[in-house]
């Protein structure tokens, strides 16, 4: 497989390779494995949440209510 990177990304990869002594392909392999694991975990969480809403175990809230809750928690943390 061939991966095409932007020049600035490739430059950063080469710097990291030189700094760590690891081959660029090893770094890319590790990064992709971590990324794909994270995407799979997020997909699983979204599927689970969808099932909870569909089954009625969780009640959805509208976006305004969600933002209000976030703002309230944020203000509370700043005061603490």
mmCIF file of N, CA, C and O in Angstrom:
data_model
loop_
_atom_site.group_PDB
_atom_site.id
_atom_site.type_symbol
_atom_site.label_atom_id
_atom_site.label_comp_id
_atom_site.label_asym_id
_atom_site.label_seq_id
_atom_site.Cartn_x
_atom_site.Cartn_y
_atom_site.Cartn_z
ATOM 1 N N UNK A 1 0.854 -1.175 0.000
ATOM 2 C CA UNK A 1 0.000 0.000 0.000
ATOM 3 C C UNK A 1 0.901 1.239 0.000
ATOM 4 O O UNK A 1 1.913 1.281 0.675
ATOM 5 N N UNK A 2 0.477 2.240 -0.710
ATOM 6 C CA UNK A 2 1.199 3.498 -0.773
ATOM 7 C C UNK A 2 0.340 4.561 -0.113
ATOM 8 O O UNK A 2 -0.861 4.656 -0.372
ATOM 9 N N UNK A 3 0.960 5.354 0.741
ATOM 10 C CA UNK A 3 0.255 6.441 1.417
ATOM 11 C C UNK A 3 0.890 7.746 0.970
ATOM 12 O O UNK A 3 2.108 7.903 1.045
ATOM 13 N N UNK A 4 0.061 8.661 0.507
ATOM 14 C CA UNK A 4 0.559 9.964 0.073
ATOM 15 C C UNK A 4 0.327 10.969 1.195
ATOM 16 O O UNK A 4 -0.787 11.119 1.686
ATOM 17 N N UNK A 5 1.381 11.639 1.604
ATOM 18 C CA UNK A 5 1.301 12.626 2.675
ATOM 19 C C UNK A 5 1.605 14.008 2.127
ATOM 20 O O UNK A 5 2.365 14.160 1.169
ATOM 21 N N UNK A 6 1.045 15.004 2.771
ATOM 22 C CA UNK A 6 1.408 16.377 2.444
ATOM 23 C C UNK A 6 2.876 16.558 2.821
ATOM 24 O O UNK A 6 3.365 15.914 3.758
ATOM 25 N N UNK A 7 3.589 17.433 2.125
ATOM 26 C CA UNK A 7 5.011 17.628 2.413
ATOM 27 C C UNK A 7 5.294 17.966 3.878
ATOM 28 O O UNK A 7 6.254 17.438 4.470
ATOM 29 N N UNK A 8 4.452 18.809 4.495
ATOM 30 C CA UNK A 8 4.699 19.170 5.893
ATOM 31 C C UNK A 8 4.488 17.979 6.825
ATOM 32 O O UNK A 8 5.202 17.822 7.819
ATOM 33 N N UNK A 9 3.531 17.119 6.494
ATOM 34 C CA UNK A 9 3.302 15.921 7.308
ATOM 35 C C UNK A 9 4.474 14.957 7.152
ATOM 36 O O UNK A 9 4.958 14.386 8.127
ATOM 37 N N UNK A 10 4.921 14.779 5.934
ATOM 38 C CA UNK A 10 6.067 13.896 5.698
ATOM 39 C C UNK A 10 7.313 14.421 6.404
ATOM 40 O O UNK A 10 8.083 13.644 6.991
ATOM 41 N N UNK A 11 7.498 15.720 6.399
ATOM 42 C CA UNK A 11 8.646 16.316 7.085
ATOM 43 C C UNK A 11 8.588 16.036 8.585
ATOM 44 O O UNK A 11 9.591 15.659 9.197
ATOM 45 N N UNK A 12 7.416 16.193 9.178
ATOM 46 C CA UNK A 12 7.254 15.919 10.605
ATOM 47 C C UNK A 12 7.494 14.442 10.901
ATOM 48 O O UNK A 12 8.096 14.092 11.907
ATOM 49 N N UNK A 13 7.027 13.580 10.014
ATOM 50 C CA UNK A 13 7.248 12.140 10.174
ATOM 51 C C UNK A 13 8.736 11.819 10.129
ATOM 52 O O UNK A 13 9.240 11.053 10.961
ATOM 53 N N UNK A 14 9.436 12.420 9.198
ATOM 54 C CA UNK A 14 10.876 12.170 9.079
ATOM 55 C C UNK A 14 11.628 12.701 10.302
ATOM 56 O O UNK A 14 12.570 12.061 10.784
ATOM 57 N N UNK A 15 11.217 13.847 10.822
ATOM 58 C CA UNK A 15 11.836 14.386 12.044
ATOM 59 C C UNK A 15 11.609 13.450 13.222
ATOM 60 O O UNK A 15 12.536 13.173 13.992
ATOM 61 N N UNK A 16 10.390 12.950 13.349
ATOM 62 C CA UNK A 16 10.076 12.018 14.433
ATOM 63 C C UNK A 16 10.886 10.737 14.277
ATOM 64 O O UNK A 16 11.414 10.198 15.257
ATOM 65 N N UNK A 17 11.012 10.269 13.063
ATOM 66 C CA UNK A 17 11.797 9.074 12.788
ATOM 67 C C UNK A 17 13.252 9.282 13.198
ATOM 68 O O UNK A 17 13.852 8.428 13.863
ATOM 69 N N UNK A 18 13.810 10.415 12.836
ATOM 70 C CA UNK A 18 15.207 10.710 13.181
ATOM 71 C C UNK A 18 15.379 10.849 14.686
ATOM 72 O O UNK A 18 16.381 10.391 15.254
ATOM 73 N N UNK A 19 14.422 11.472 15.337
ATOM 74 C CA UNK A 19 14.487 11.695 16.785
ATOM 75 C C UNK A 19 14.367 10.393 17.567
ATOM 76 O O UNK A 19 15.078 10.184 18.557
ATOM 77 N N UNK A 20 13.467 9.515 17.132
ATOM 78 C CA UNK A 20 13.200 8.284 17.879
ATOM 79 C C UNK A 20 14.032 7.096 17.426
ATOM 80 O O UNK A 20 14.121 6.103 18.144
ATOM 81 N N UNK A 21 14.586 7.183 16.234
ATOM 82 C CA UNK A 21 15.341 6.054 15.702
ATOM 83 C C UNK A 21 14.449 4.952 15.150
ATOM 84 O O UNK A 21 14.920 3.859 14.853
ATOM 85 N N UNK A 22 13.172 5.241 15.017
ATOM 86 C CA UNK A 22 12.228 4.261 14.464
ATOM 87 C C UNK A 22 12.015 4.553 12.984
ATOM 88 O O UNK A 22 12.024 5.701 12.557
ATOM 89 N N UNK A 23 11.774 3.515 12.226
ATOM 90 C CA UNK A 23 11.531 3.678 10.791
ATOM 91 C C UNK A 23 10.188 4.379 10.573
ATOM 92 O O UNK A 23 9.238 4.153 11.330
ATOM 93 N N UNK A 24 10.115 5.229 9.552
ATOM 94 C CA UNK A 24 8.861 5.932 9.276
ATOM 95 C C UNK A 24 7.671 4.989 9.091
ATOM 96 O O UNK A 24 6.574 5.270 9.572
ATOM 97 N N UNK A 25 7.891 3.856 8.424
ATOM 98 C CA UNK A 25 6.765 2.937 8.211
ATOM 99 C C UNK A 25 6.261 2.342 9.523
ATOM 100 O O UNK A 25 5.068 2.087 9.675
ATOM 101 N N UNK A 26 7.132 2.149 10.506
ATOM 102 C CA UNK A 26 6.705 1.664 11.822
ATOM 103 C C UNK A 26 5.849 2.715 12.530
ATOM 104 O O UNK A 26 4.836 2.375 13.160
ATOM 105 N N UNK A 27 6.268 3.969 12.433
ATOM 106 C CA UNK A 27 5.516 5.057 13.064
ATOM 107 C C UNK A 27 4.130 5.178 12.434
ATOM 108 O O UNK A 27 3.123 5.290 13.138
ATOM 109 N N UNK A 28 4.074 5.119 11.102
ATOM 110 C CA UNK A 28 2.789 5.214 10.399
ATOM 111 C C UNK A 28 1.909 4.019 10.759
ATOM 112 O O UNK A 28 0.705 4.175 11.007
ATOM 113 N N UNK A 29 2.480 2.822 10.820
ATOM 114 C CA UNK A 29 1.716 1.623 11.190
ATOM 115 C C UNK A 29 1.110 1.776 12.586
ATOM 116 O O UNK A 29 -0.079 1.505 12.790
ATOM 117 N N UNK A 30 1.917 2.221 13.546
ATOM 118 C CA UNK A 30 1.412 2.424 14.911
ATOM 119 C C UNK A 30 0.322 3.485 14.953
ATOM 120 O O UNK A 30 -0.695 3.316 15.634
ATOM 121 N N UNK A 31 0.537 4.576 14.230
ATOM 122 C CA UNK A 31 -0.448 5.658 14.218
ATOM 123 C C UNK A 31 -1.769 5.182 13.615
ATOM 124 O O UNK A 31 -2.842 5.465 14.157
ATOM 125 N N UNK A 32 -1.706 4.471 12.509
ATOM 126 C CA UNK A 32 -2.927 3.982 11.865
ATOM 127 C C UNK A 32 -3.634 2.943 12.730
ATOM 128 O O UNK A 32 -4.870 2.956 12.826
ATOM 129 N N UNK A 33 -2.882 2.060 13.359
ATOM 130 C CA UNK A 33 -3.494 1.055 14.232
ATOM 131 C C UNK A 33 -4.235 1.736 15.378
ATOM 132 O O UNK A 33 -5.368 1.362 15.706
ATOM 133 N N UNK A 34 -3.619 2.750 15.979
ATOM 134 C CA UNK A 34 -4.264 3.491 17.060
ATOM 135 C C UNK A 34 -5.495 4.229 16.576
ATOM 136 O O UNK A 34 -6.539 4.227 17.233
ATOM 137 N N UNK A 35 -5.394 4.858 15.425
ATOM 138 C CA UNK A 35 -6.514 5.602 14.858
ATOM 139 C C UNK A 35 -7.691 4.669 14.565
ATOM 140 O O UNK A 35 -8.833 4.968 14.912
ATOM 141 N N UNK A 36 -7.413 3.540 13.940
ATOM 142 C CA UNK A 36 -8.478 2.608 13.591
ATOM 143 C C UNK A 36 -9.131 2.007 14.832
ATOM 144 O O UNK A 36 -10.353 1.796 14.862
ATOM 145 N N UNK A 37 -8.349 1.753 15.875
ATOM 146 C CA UNK A 37 -8.906 1.257 17.133
ATOM 147 C C UNK A 37 -9.831 2.307 17.742
ATOM 148 O O UNK A 37 -10.912 1.988 18.246
ATOM 149 N N UNK A 38 -9.418 3.566 17.685
ATOM 150 C CA UNK A 38 -10.238 4.654 18.221
ATOM 151 C C UNK A 38 -11.535 4.806 17.436
ATOM 152 O O UNK A 38 -12.614 4.977 18.022
ATOM 153 N N UNK A 39 -11.461 4.721 16.121
ATOM 154 C CA UNK A 39 -12.665 4.825 15.288
ATOM 155 C C UNK A 39 -13.621 3.673 15.599
ATOM 156 O O UNK A 39 -14.834 3.879 15.715
ATOM 157 N N UNK A 40 -13.089 2.467 15.765
ATOM 158 C CA UNK A 40 -13.931 1.314 16.098
ATOM 159 C C UNK A 40 -14.601 1.503 17.454
ATOM 160 O O UNK A 40 -15.789 1.177 17.625
ATOM 161 N N UNK A 41 -13.881 2.048 18.415
ATOM 162 C CA UNK A 41 -14.443 2.294 19.745
ATOM 163 C C UNK A 41 -15.554 3.338 19.680
ATOM 164 O O UNK A 41 -16.619 3.176 20.287
ATOM 165 N N UNK A 42 -15.331 4.404 18.944
ATOM 166 C CA UNK A 42 -16.345 5.449 18.795
ATOM 167 C C UNK A 42 -17.583 4.884 18.088
ATOM 168 O O UNK A 42 -18.709 5.151 18.498
ATOM 169 N N UNK A 43 -17.359 4.090 17.037
ATOM 170 C CA UNK A 43 -18.485 3.481 16.314
ATOM 171 C C UNK A 43 -19.305 2.597 17.247
ATOM 172 O O UNK A 43 -20.535 2.619 17.238
ATOM 173 N N UNK A 44 -18.633 1.826 18.085
ATOM 174 C CA UNK A 44 -19.306 0.957 19.041
ATOM 175 C C UNK A 44 -20.127 1.777 20.038
ATOM 176 O O UNK A 44 -21.271 1.429 20.352
ATOM 177 N N UNK A 45 -19.542 2.863 20.527
ATOM 178 C CA UNK A 45 -20.254 3.739 21.462
ATOM 179 C C UNK A 45 -21.488 4.344 20.808
ATOM 180 O O UNK A 45 -22.569 4.366 21.404
ATOM 181 N N UNK A 46 -21.349 4.822 19.579
ATOM 182 C CA UNK A 46 -22.491 5.406 18.870
ATOM 183 C C UNK A 46 -23.585 4.373 18.625
ATOM 184 O O UNK A 46 -24.776 4.665 18.799
ATOM 185 N N UNK A 47 -23.187 3.161 18.240
ATOM 186 C CA UNK A 47 -24.173 2.100 18.032
ATOM 187 C C UNK A 47 -24.909 1.780 19.325
ATOM 188 O O UNK A 47 -26.129 1.614 19.345
ATOM 189 N N UNK A 48 -24.167 1.706 20.437
ATOM 190 C CA UNK A 48 -24.766 1.406 21.734
ATOM 191 C C UNK A 48 -25.742 2.518 22.144
ATOM 192 O O UNK A 48 -26.842 2.253 22.607
ATOM 193 N N UNK A 49 -25.323 3.775 21.965
ATOM 194 C CA UNK A 49 -26.192 4.903 22.326
ATOM 195 C C UNK A 49 -27.445 4.912 21.457
ATOM 196 O O UNK A 49 -28.543 5.173 21.937
ATOM 197 N N UNK A 50 -27.296 4.627 20.181
ATOM 198 C CA UNK A 50 -28.455 4.564 19.294
ATOM 199 C C UNK A 50 -29.434 3.503 19.787
ATOM 200 O O UNK A 50 -30.648 3.740 19.848
ATOM 201 N N UNK A 51 -28.907 2.324 20.133
ATOM 202 C CA UNK A 51 -29.770 1.248 20.637
ATOM 203 C C UNK A 51 -30.473 1.656 21.925
ATOM 204 O O UNK A 51 -31.648 1.323 22.131
ATOM 205 N N UNK A 52 -29.779 2.373 22.804
ATOM 206 C CA UNK A 52 -30.380 2.831 24.055
ATOM 207 C C UNK A 52 -31.525 3.809 23.799
ATOM 208 O O UNK A 52 -32.560 3.761 24.459
ATOM 209 N N UNK A 53 -31.345 4.690 22.833
ATOM 210 C CA UNK A 53 -32.402 5.649 22.479
ATOM 211 C C UNK A 53 -33.563 4.911 21.813
ATOM 212 O O UNK A 53 -34.724 5.119 22.164
ATOM 213 N N UNK A 54 -33.252 4.039 20.890
ATOM 214 C CA UNK A 54 -34.282 3.289 20.161
ATOM 215 C C UNK A 54 -35.124 2.436 21.114
ATOM 216 O O UNK A 54 -36.345 2.336 20.949
ATOM 217 N N UNK A 55 -34.469 1.819 22.114
ATOM 218 C CA UNK A 55 -35.171 0.963 23.072
ATOM 219 C C UNK A 55 -35.859 1.755 24.181
ATOM 220 O O UNK A 55 -36.522 1.174 25.039
ATOM 221 N N UNK A 56 -35.661 3.084 24.213
ATOM 222 C CA UNK A 56 -36.304 3.916 25.220
ATOM 223 C C UNK A 56 -35.573 3.957 26.552
ATOM 224 O O UNK A 56 -36.085 4.495 27.527
ATOM 225 N N UNK A 57 -34.368 3.401 26.620
ATOM 226 C CA UNK A 57 -33.599 3.426 27.872
ATOM 227 C C UNK A 57 -33.000 4.806 28.135
ATOM 228 O O UNK A 57 -32.697 5.147 29.270
ATOM 229 N N UNK A 58 -32.843 5.586 27.074
ATOM 230 C CA UNK A 58 -32.291 6.933 27.183
ATOM 231 C C UNK A 58 -33.204 7.861 26.415
ATOM 232 O O UNK A 58 -33.614 7.561 25.294
ATOM 233 N N UNK A 59 -33.524 8.996 27.013
ATOM 234 C CA UNK A 59 -34.379 9.970 26.349
ATOM 235 C C UNK A 59 -33.493 11.042 25.716
ATOM 236 O O UNK A 59 -32.674 11.670 26.397
ATOM 237 N N UNK A 60 -33.631 11.275 24.427
ATOM 238 C CA UNK A 60 -32.824 12.318 23.787
ATOM 239 C C UNK A 60 -33.255 13.703 24.266
ATOM 240 O O UNK A 60 -34.399 13.910 24.675
ATOM 241 N N UNK A 61 -32.304 14.643 24.226
ATOM 242 C CA UNK A 61 -32.625 16.029 24.555
ATOM 243 C C UNK A 61 -32.287 16.887 23.344
ATOM 244 O O UNK A 61 -31.438 16.524 22.535
ATOM 245 N N UNK A 62 -32.955 18.031 23.236
ATOM 246 C CA UNK A 62 -32.681 18.888 22.090
ATOM 247 C C UNK A 62 -31.348 19.609 22.285
ATOM 248 O O UNK A 62 -30.799 19.656 23.378
ATOM 249 N N UNK A 63 -30.843 20.161 21.220
ATOM 250 C CA UNK A 63 -29.518 20.784 21.245
ATOM 251 C C UNK A 63 -29.444 21.968 22.196
ATOM 252 O O UNK A 63 -28.428 22.170 22.868
ATOM 253 N N UNK A 64 -30.498 22.755 22.280
ATOM 254 C CA UNK A 64 -30.481 23.911 23.188
ATOM 255 C C UNK A 64 -30.325 23.459 24.636
ATOM 256 O O UNK A 64 -29.577 24.052 25.413
ATOM 257 N N UNK A 65 -31.030 22.398 25.004
ATOM 258 C CA UNK A 65 -30.918 21.862 26.357
ATOM 259 C C UNK A 65 -29.512 21.316 26.604
ATOM 260 O O UNK A 65 -28.925 21.524 27.666
ATOM 261 N N UNK A 66 -28.945 20.637 25.611
ATOM 262 C CA UNK A 66 -27.594 20.098 25.750
ATOM 263 C C UNK A 66 -26.587 21.230 25.966
ATOM 264 O O UNK A 66 -25.736 21.152 26.867
ATOM 265 N N UNK A 67 -26.672 22.285 25.168
ATOM 266 C CA UNK A 67 -25.755 23.414 25.315
ATOM 267 C C UNK A 67 -25.957 24.119 26.656
ATOM 268 O O UNK A 67 -24.996 24.563 27.287
ATOM 269 N N UNK A 68 -27.197 24.234 27.112
ATOM 270 C CA UNK A 68 -27.469 24.842 28.402
ATOM 271 C C UNK A 68 -26.793 24.042 29.522
ATOM 272 O O UNK A 68 -26.164 24.611 30.400
ATOM 273 N N UNK A 69 -26.902 22.725 29.453
ATOM 274 C CA UNK A 69 -26.264 21.876 30.467
ATOM 275 C C UNK A 69 -24.741 22.020 30.447
ATOM 276 O O UNK A 69 -24.103 22.068 31.490
ATOM 277 N N UNK A 70 -24.166 22.076 29.262
ATOM 278 C CA UNK A 70 -22.711 22.233 29.139
ATOM 279 C C UNK A 70 -22.274 23.576 29.719
ATOM 280 O O UNK A 70 -21.299 23.655 30.463
ATOM 281 N N UNK A 71 -23.000 24.645 29.371
ATOM 282 C CA UNK A 71 -22.656 25.972 29.896
ATOM 283 C C UNK A 71 -22.765 26.003 31.420
ATOM 284 O O UNK A 71 -21.910 26.560 32.105
ATOM 285 N N UNK A 72 -23.810 25.384 31.951
ATOM 286 C CA UNK A 72 -24.010 25.359 33.404
ATOM 287 C C UNK A 72 -22.858 24.633 34.087
ATOM 288 O O UNK A 72 -22.311 25.115 35.085
ATOM 289 N N UNK A 73 -22.479 23.466 33.560
ATOM 290 C CA UNK A 73 -21.359 22.718 34.157
ATOM 291 C C UNK A 73 -20.059 23.499 34.062
ATOM 292 O O UNK A 73 -19.274 23.522 35.001
ATOM 293 N N UNK A 74 -19.849 24.153 32.937
ATOM 294 C CA UNK A 74 -18.630 24.922 32.744
ATOM 295 C C UNK A 74 -18.564 26.094 33.726
ATOM 296 O O UNK A 74 -17.514 26.331 34.338
ATOM 297 N N UNK A 75 -19.658 26.785 33.895
ATOM 298 C CA UNK A 75 -19.704 27.906 34.849
ATOM 299 C C UNK A 75 -19.481 27.409 36.277
ATOM 300 O O UNK A 75 -18.762 28.030 37.053
ATOM 301 N N UNK A 76 -20.059 26.280 36.584
ATOM 302 C CA UNK A 76 -19.897 25.702 37.935
ATOM 303 C C UNK A 76 -18.431 25.341 38.199
ATOM 304 O O UNK A 76 -17.910 25.594 39.284
ATOM 305 N N UNK A 77 -17.759 24.761 37.206
ATOM 306 C CA UNK A 77 -16.338 24.402 37.376
ATOM 307 C C UNK A 77 -15.470 25.638 37.561
ATOM 308 O O UNK A 77 -14.515 25.620 38.326
ATOM 309 N N UNK A 78 -15.788 26.693 36.827
ATOM 310 C CA UNK A 78 -14.992 27.913 36.946
ATOM 311 C C UNK A 78 -15.126 28.539 38.332
ATOM 312 O O UNK A 78 -14.187 29.119 38.842
ATOM 313 N N UNK A 79 -16.288 28.410 38.912
ATOM 314 C CA UNK A 79 -16.520 28.963 40.260
ATOM 315 C C UNK A 79 -15.847 28.138 41.337
ATOM 316 O O UNK A 79 -15.516 28.680 42.399
ATOM 317 N N UNK A 80 -15.681 26.847 41.093
ATOM 318 C CA UNK A 80 -15.101 25.958 42.109
ATOM 319 C C UNK A 80 -13.604 26.085 42.226
ATOM 320 O O UNK A 80 -12.887 26.454 41.406
#
